[in-house]
Short mmCIF file of C-alpha atoms in Angstrom, two decimals:
data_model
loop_
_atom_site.label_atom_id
_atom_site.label_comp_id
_atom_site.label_asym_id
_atom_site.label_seq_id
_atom_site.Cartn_x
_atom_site.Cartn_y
_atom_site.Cartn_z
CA UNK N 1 0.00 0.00 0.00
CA UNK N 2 1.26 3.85 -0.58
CA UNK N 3 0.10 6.33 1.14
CA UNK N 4 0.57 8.96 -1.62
CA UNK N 5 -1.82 6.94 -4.00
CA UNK N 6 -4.29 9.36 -5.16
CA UNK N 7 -8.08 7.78 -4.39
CA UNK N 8 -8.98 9.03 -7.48
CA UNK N 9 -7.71 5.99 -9.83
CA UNK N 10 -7.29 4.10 -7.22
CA UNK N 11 -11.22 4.19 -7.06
CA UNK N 12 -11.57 3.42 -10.57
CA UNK N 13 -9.25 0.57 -10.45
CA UNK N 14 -11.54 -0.81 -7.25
CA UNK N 15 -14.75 -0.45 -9.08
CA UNK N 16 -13.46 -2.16 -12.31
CA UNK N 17 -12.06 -4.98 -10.49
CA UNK N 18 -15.03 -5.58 -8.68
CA UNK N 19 -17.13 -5.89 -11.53
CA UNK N 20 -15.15 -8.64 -13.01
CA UNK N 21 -15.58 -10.40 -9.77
CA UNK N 22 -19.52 -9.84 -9.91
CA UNK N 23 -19.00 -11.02 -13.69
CA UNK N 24 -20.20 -7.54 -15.18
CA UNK N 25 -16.78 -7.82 -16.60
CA UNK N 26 -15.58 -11.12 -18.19
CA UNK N 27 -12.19 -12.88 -17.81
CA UNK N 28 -10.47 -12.69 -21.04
CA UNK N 29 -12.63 -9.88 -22.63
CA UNK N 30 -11.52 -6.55 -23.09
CA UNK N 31 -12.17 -3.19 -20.90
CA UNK N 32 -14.06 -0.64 -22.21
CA UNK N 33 -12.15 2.03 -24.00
CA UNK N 34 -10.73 4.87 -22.91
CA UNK N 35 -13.13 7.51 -23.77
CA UNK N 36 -16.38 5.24 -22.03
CA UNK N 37 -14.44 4.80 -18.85
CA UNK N 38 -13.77 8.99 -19.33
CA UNK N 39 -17.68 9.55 -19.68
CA UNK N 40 -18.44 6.71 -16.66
CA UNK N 41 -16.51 8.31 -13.85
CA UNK N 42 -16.28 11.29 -15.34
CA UNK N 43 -12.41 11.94 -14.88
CA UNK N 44 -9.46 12.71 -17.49
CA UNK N 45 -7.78 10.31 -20.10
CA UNK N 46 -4.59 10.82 -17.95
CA UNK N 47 -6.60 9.58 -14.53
CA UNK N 48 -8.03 6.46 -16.74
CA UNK N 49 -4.30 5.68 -18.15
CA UNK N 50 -3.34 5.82 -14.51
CA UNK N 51 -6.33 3.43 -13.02
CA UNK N 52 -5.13 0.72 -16.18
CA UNK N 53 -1.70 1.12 -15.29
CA UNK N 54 -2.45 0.53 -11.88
CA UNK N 55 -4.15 -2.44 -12.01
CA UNK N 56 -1.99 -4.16 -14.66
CA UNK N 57 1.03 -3.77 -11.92
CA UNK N 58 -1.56 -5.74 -9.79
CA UNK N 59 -1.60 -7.90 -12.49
CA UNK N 60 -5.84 -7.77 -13.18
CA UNK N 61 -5.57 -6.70 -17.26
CA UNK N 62 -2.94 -6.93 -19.70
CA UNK N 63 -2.28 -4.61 -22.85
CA UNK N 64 -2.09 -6.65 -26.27
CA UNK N 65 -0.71 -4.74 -28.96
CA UNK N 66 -2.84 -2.99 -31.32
CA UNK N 67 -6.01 -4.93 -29.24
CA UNK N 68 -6.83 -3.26 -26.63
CA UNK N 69 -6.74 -3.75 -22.61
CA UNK N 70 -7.96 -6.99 -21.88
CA UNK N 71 -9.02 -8.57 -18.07
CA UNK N 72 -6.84 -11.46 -17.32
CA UNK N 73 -7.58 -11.94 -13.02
CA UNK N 74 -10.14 -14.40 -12.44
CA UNK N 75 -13.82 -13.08 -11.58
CA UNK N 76 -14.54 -15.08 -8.59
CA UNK N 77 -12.44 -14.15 -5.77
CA UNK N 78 -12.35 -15.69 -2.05
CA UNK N 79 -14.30 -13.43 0.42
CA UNK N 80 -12.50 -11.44 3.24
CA UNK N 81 -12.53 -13.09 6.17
CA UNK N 82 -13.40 -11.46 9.71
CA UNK N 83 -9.24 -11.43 10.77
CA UNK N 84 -8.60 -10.33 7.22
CA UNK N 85 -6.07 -7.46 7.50
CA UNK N 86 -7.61 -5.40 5.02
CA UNK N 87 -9.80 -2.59 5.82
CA UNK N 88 -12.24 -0.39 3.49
CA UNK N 89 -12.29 2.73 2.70
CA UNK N 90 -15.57 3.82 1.93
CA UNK N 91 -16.58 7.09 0.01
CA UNK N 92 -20.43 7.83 -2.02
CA UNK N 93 -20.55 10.05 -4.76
CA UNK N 94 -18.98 13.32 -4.15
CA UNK N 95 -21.28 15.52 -5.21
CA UNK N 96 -24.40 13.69 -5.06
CA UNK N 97 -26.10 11.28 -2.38
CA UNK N 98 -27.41 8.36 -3.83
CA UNK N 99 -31.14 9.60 -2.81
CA UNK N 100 -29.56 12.16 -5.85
CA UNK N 101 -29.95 14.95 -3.47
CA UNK N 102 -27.27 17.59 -2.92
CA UNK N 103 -25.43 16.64 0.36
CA UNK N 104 -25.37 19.16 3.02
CA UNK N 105 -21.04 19.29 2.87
CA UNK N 106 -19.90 19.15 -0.69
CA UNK N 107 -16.75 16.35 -0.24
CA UNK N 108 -14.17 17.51 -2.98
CA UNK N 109 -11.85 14.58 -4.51
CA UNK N 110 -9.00 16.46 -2.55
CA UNK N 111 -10.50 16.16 0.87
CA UNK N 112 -11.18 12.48 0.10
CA UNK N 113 -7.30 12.09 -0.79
CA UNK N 114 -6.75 14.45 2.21
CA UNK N 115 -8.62 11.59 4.61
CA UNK N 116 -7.58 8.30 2.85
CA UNK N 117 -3.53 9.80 3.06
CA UNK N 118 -4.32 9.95 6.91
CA UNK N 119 -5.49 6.62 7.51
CA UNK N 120 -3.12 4.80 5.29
CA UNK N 121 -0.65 5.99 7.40
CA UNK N 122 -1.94 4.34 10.31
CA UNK N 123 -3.18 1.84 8.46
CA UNK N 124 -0.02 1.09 7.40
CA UNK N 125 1.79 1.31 10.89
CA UNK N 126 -0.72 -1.45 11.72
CA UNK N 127 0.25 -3.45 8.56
CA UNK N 128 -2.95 -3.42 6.94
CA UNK N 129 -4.23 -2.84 3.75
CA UNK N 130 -6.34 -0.34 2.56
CA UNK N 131 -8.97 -1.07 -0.34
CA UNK N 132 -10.90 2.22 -1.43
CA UNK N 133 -14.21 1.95 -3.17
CA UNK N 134 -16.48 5.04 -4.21
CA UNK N 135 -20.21 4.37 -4.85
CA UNK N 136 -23.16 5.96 -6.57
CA UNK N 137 -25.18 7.59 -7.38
CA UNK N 138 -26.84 4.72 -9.05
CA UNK N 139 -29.50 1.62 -8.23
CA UNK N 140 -27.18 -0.51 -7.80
CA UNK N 141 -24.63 1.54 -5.29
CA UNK N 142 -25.78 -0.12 -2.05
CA UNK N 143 -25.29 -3.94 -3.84
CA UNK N 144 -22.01 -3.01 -4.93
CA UNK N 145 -21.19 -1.52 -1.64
CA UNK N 146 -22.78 -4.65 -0.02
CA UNK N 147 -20.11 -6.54 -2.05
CA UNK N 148 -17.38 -4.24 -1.13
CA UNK N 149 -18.15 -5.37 2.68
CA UNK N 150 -17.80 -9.10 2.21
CA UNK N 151 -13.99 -8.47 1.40
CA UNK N 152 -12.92 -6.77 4.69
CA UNK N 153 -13.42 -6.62 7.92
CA UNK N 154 -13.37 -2.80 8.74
CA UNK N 155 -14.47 -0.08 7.14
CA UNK N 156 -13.69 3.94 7.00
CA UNK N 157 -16.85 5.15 5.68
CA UNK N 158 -16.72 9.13 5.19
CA UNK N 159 -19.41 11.44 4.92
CA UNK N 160 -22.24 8.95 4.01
CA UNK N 161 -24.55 9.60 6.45
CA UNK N 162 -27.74 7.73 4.80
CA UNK N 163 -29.92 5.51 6.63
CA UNK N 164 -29.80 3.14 3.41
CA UNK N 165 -26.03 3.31 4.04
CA UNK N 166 -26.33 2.20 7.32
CA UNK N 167 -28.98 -0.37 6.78
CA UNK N 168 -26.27 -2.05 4.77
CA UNK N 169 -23.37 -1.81 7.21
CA UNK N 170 -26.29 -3.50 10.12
CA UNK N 171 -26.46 -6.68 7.28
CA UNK N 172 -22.91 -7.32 7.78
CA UNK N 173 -22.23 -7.85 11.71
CA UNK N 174 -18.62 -9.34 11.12
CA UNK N 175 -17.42 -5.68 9.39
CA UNK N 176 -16.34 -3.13 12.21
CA UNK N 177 -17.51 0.04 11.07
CA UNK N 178 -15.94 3.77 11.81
CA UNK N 179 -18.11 6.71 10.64
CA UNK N 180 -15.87 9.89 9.78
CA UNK N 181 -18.09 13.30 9.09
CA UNK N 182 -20.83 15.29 10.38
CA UNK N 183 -24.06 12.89 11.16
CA UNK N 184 -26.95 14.76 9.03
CA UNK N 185 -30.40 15.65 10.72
CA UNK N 186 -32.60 12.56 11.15
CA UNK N 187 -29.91 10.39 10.68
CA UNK N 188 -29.47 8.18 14.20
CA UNK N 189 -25.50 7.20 14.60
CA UNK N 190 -25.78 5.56 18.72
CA UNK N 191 -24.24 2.44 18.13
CA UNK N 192 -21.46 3.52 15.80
CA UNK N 193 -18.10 4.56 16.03
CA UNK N 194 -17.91 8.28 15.13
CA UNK N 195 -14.35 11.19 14.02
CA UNK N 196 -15.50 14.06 13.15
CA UNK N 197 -14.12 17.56 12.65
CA UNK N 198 -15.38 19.90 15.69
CA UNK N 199 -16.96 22.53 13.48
CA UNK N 200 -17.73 24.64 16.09
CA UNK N 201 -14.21 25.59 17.22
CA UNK N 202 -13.69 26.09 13.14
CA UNK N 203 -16.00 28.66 13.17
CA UNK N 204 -14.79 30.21 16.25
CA UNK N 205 -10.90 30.31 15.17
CA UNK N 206 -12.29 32.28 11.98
CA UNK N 207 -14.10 34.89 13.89
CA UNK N 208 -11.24 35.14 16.78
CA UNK N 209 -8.56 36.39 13.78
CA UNK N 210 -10.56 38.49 12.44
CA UNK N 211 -11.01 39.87 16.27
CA UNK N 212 -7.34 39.84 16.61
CA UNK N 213 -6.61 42.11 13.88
CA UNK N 214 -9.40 44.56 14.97
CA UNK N 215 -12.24 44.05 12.75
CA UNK N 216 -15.49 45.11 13.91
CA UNK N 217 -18.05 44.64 11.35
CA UNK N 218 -18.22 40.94 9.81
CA UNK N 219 -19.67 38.75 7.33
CA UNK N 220 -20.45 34.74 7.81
CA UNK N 221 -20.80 32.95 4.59
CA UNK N 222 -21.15 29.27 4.87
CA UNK N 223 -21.95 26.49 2.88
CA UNK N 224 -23.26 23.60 5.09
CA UNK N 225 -27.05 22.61 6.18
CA UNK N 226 -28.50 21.67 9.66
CA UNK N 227 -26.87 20.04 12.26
CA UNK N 228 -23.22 20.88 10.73
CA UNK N 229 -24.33 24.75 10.00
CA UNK N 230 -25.54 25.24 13.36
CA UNK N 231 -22.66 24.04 14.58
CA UNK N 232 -19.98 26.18 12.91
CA UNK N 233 -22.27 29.68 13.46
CA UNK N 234 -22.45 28.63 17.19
CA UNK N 235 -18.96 28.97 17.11
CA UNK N 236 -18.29 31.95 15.04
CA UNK N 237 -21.00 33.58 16.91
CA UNK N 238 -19.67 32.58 20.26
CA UNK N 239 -16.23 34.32 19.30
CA UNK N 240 -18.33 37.47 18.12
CA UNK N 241 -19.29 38.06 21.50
CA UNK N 242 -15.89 37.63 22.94
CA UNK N 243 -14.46 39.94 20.71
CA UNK N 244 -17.21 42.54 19.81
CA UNK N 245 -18.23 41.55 16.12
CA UNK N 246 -20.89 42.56 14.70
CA UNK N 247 -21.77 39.86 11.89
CA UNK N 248 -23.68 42.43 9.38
CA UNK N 249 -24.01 39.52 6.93
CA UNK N 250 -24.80 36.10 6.97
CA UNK N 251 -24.92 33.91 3.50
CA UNK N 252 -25.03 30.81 2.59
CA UNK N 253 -23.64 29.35 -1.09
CA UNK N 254 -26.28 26.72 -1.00
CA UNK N 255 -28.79 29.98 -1.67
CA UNK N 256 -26.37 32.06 -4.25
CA UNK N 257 -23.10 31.31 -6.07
CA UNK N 258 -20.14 32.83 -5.53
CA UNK N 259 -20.39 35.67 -7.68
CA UNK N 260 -23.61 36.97 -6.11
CA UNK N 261 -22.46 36.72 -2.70
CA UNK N 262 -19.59 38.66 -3.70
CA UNK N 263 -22.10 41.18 -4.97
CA UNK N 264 -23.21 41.41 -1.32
CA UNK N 265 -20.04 41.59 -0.12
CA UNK N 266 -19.48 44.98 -2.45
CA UNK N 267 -22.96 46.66 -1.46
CA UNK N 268 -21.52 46.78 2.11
CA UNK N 269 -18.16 48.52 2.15
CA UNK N 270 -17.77 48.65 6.44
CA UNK N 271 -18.06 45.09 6.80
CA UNK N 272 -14.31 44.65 6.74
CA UNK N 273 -13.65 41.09 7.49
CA UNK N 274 -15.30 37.74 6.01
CA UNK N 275 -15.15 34.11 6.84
CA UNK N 276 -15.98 31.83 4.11
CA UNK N 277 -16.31 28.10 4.36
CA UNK N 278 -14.20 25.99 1.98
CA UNK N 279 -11.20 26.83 0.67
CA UNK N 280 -12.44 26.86 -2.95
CA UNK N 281 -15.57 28.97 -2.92
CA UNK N 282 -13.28 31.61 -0.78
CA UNK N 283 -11.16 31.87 -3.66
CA UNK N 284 -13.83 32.14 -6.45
CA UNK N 285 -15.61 34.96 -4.24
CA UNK N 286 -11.97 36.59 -3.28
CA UNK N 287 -11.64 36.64 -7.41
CA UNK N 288 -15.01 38.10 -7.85
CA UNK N 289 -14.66 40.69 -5.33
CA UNK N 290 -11.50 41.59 -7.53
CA UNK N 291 -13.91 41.60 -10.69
CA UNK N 292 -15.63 44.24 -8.81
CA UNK N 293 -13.03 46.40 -7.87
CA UNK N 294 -12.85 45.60 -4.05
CA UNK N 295 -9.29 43.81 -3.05
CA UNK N 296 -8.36 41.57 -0.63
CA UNK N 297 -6.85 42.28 1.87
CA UNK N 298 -6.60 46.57 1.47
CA UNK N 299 -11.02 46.39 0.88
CA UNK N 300 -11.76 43.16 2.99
CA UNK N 301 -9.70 40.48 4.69
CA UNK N 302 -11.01 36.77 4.14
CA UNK N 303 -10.21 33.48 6.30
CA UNK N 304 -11.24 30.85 4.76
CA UNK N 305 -12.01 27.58 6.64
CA UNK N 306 -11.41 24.60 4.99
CA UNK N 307 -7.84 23.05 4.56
CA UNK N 308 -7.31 21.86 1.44
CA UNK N 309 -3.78 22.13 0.14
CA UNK N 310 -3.08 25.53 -1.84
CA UNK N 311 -2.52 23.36 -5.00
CA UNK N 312 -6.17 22.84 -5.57
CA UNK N 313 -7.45 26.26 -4.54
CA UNK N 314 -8.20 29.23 -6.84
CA UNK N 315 -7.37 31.66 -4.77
CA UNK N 316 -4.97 34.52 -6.08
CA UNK N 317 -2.76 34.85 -3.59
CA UNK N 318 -2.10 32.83 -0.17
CA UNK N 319 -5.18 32.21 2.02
CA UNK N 320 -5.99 32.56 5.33
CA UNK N 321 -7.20 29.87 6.93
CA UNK N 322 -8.50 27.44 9.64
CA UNK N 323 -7.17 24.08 8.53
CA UNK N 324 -9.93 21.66 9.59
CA UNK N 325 -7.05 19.37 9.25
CA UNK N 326 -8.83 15.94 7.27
CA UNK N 327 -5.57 14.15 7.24
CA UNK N 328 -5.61 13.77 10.41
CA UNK N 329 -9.32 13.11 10.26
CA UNK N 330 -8.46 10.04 8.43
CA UNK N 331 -6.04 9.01 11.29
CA UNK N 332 -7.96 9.52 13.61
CA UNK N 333 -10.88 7.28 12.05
CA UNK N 334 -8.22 4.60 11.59
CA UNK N 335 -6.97 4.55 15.32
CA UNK N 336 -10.30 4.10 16.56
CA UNK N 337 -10.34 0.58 14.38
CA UNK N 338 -7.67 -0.73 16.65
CA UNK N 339 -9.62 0.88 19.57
CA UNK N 340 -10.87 -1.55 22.08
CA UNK N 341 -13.55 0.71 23.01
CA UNK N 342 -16.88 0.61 21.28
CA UNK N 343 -18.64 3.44 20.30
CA UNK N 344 -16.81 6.14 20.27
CA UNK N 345 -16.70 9.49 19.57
CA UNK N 346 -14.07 11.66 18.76
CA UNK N 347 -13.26 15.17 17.33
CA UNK N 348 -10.47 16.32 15.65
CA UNK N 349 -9.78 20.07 16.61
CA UNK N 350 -9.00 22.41 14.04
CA UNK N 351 -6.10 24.65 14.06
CA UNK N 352 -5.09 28.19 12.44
CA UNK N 353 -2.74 27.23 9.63
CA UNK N 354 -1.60 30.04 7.95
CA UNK N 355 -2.09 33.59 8.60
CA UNK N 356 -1.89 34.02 4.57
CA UNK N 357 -1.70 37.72 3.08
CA UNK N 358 -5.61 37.97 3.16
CA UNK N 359 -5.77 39.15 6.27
CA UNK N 360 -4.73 42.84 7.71
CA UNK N 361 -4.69 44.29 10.94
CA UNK N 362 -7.34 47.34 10.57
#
């Protein structure tokens, strides 16, 4: 196992393996080409080279010149056993539940690398392997993820809080299941293992730096729903108090894209400092407010909470941020495998990254 595998291909490489062992695939016949397995999963000819590559090391296809790809691992393989040292790692679609329903935090590709990376590394300490498999949306996601179970005996499953989800997991007694994310409203987790981030110091590190560097009049734009939301304003709210804010704005990018809430941003010129949640909507909105004249930080300062590595942000210049830290998310999730206690719950506590250069002292 590597840690620095990127889920990405690896997930493709998991999902075509396991339909040649349900025998959607045949042994001996040939992938599909490039450009279908582009337009299935949606990702670049470079990720699909990458996912073939992949599993021909691993020895499941073999290239035949001028042919094509063809499968070559036999379709039945032996179930995982309940000692079996390998663990899943479980993510549904990122942008869609499988009811086909926006989901209340959108989970980009990079936080899902950001979380597998942190529990392969324990993972790894503990000499087991990982196997990542990302499902739906589709009608035949909760099968497949049914299947997925027989093969380990653990299971990471991140941000898939759906009672259909867990329904599944209850039909397979011998798989020791960790929950990592925000439980949505109406979903019931007692029972489960649970690592989440604690949102509400998040939201409360945000507000404090703007505090810190004097600003008095604030904005709150978020992007979550219910349980999560409230959680994050209770902090940034609680830190308001401490420090005098006065939160003359509060948005959310589920109601208006980034450009609009920009436009807000604009029509109120004392409102000095922002948070935004995510890294990347903070830097499409700090790139709007630049469309519209107002720059960041001499016009507004921004923190952004998120913590996604600057490499996949579109933000112009360094960010400030609260790193919710989803690396160590993923570790976290993975220690509480080898816990002995039952149950758990645990919360990973953000930290303030990087002070960035979108943030002034007023």
């Amino acid at each position: 196992m590597k840690v620095k595998d990127q889920p990405k291909y690896l997930a493709i490489a998991e999902d075509l393996r396991l339909a040649v062992e349900e025998q959607k695939l045949a042994v001996g016949g040939a992938l599909p080409s490039h450009s279908e397995l582009v337009d299935k999963y949606g990702a670049s000819v470079s990720t699909i080279r990458q996912a073939i590559s992949y599993m021909a090391r691993q020895g499941w296809v073999k290239a035949r010149q001028g042919r094509g790809v063809f499968v070559q691992r036999p379709a039945a393989a032996p179930a995982r056993s309940a000692d079996s040292t390998t663990v899943g790692f479980a993510v549904f679609d990122t942008s869609l539940s499988i009811a086909g329903a926006k989901c209340p935090w959108h989970v980009s590709d990079a936080v899902n690398a950001l979380v597998y990376q942190g529990a392969a590394e324990v993972l790894q300490r503990n000499k087991r392997e990982a196997f990542y498999g990302v499902f739906g949306p589709g009608p035949d996601s909760l099968e497949r993820f049914g299947a997925f179970l027989g093969r380990v005996s653990s299971v990471l499953v991140f941000e898939s809080f759906d009672q259909r989800v867990l329904d599944v997991l209850q039909e397979h007694p011998h798989v020791r299941p960790v929950l990592l994310g925000h439980p949505v409203d109406d979903i019931c987790v007692d029972g489960y293992s649970c690592a989440s981030v604690d949102l509400s110091n998040a939201g409360y590190l945000a507000a404090q730096a703007l505090g810190i560097h004097n600003h008095k009049k604030v904005a709150f734009v978020g992007q979550l729903a219910g349980r999560p939301n409230a959680e994050m304003t209770a902090g940034f709210e609680r830190a308001c108090r401490q420090y005098g804010l006065q939160c003359r704005v509060n948005l959310s990018i589920l109601d208006m894209n980034e450009h609009q809430v920009a436009k807000h941003l604009v029509d109120d010129p004392e409102c000095t400092g922002v948070v935004i949640v995510g890294d990347l909507a903070a830097g499409r909105i700090q790139q709007s407010l630049a469309g519209l004249g107002v720059q960041t930080p001499r016009d507004k300062s921004i923190v952004a909470i998120g913590g996604i590595p600057s490499c996949y942000t579109l933000s112009a210049r360094s960010m400030a941020r609260v790193n919710c830290l989803f690396e160590e998310l993923g570790r976290q999730g993975a220690r509480l495998l080898f816990s002995a206690a039952m149950n758990t719950r645990s919360r990973v506590t953000p930290v303030m990254f990087e002070r960035g250069d979108s943030l002034r002292m007023v």
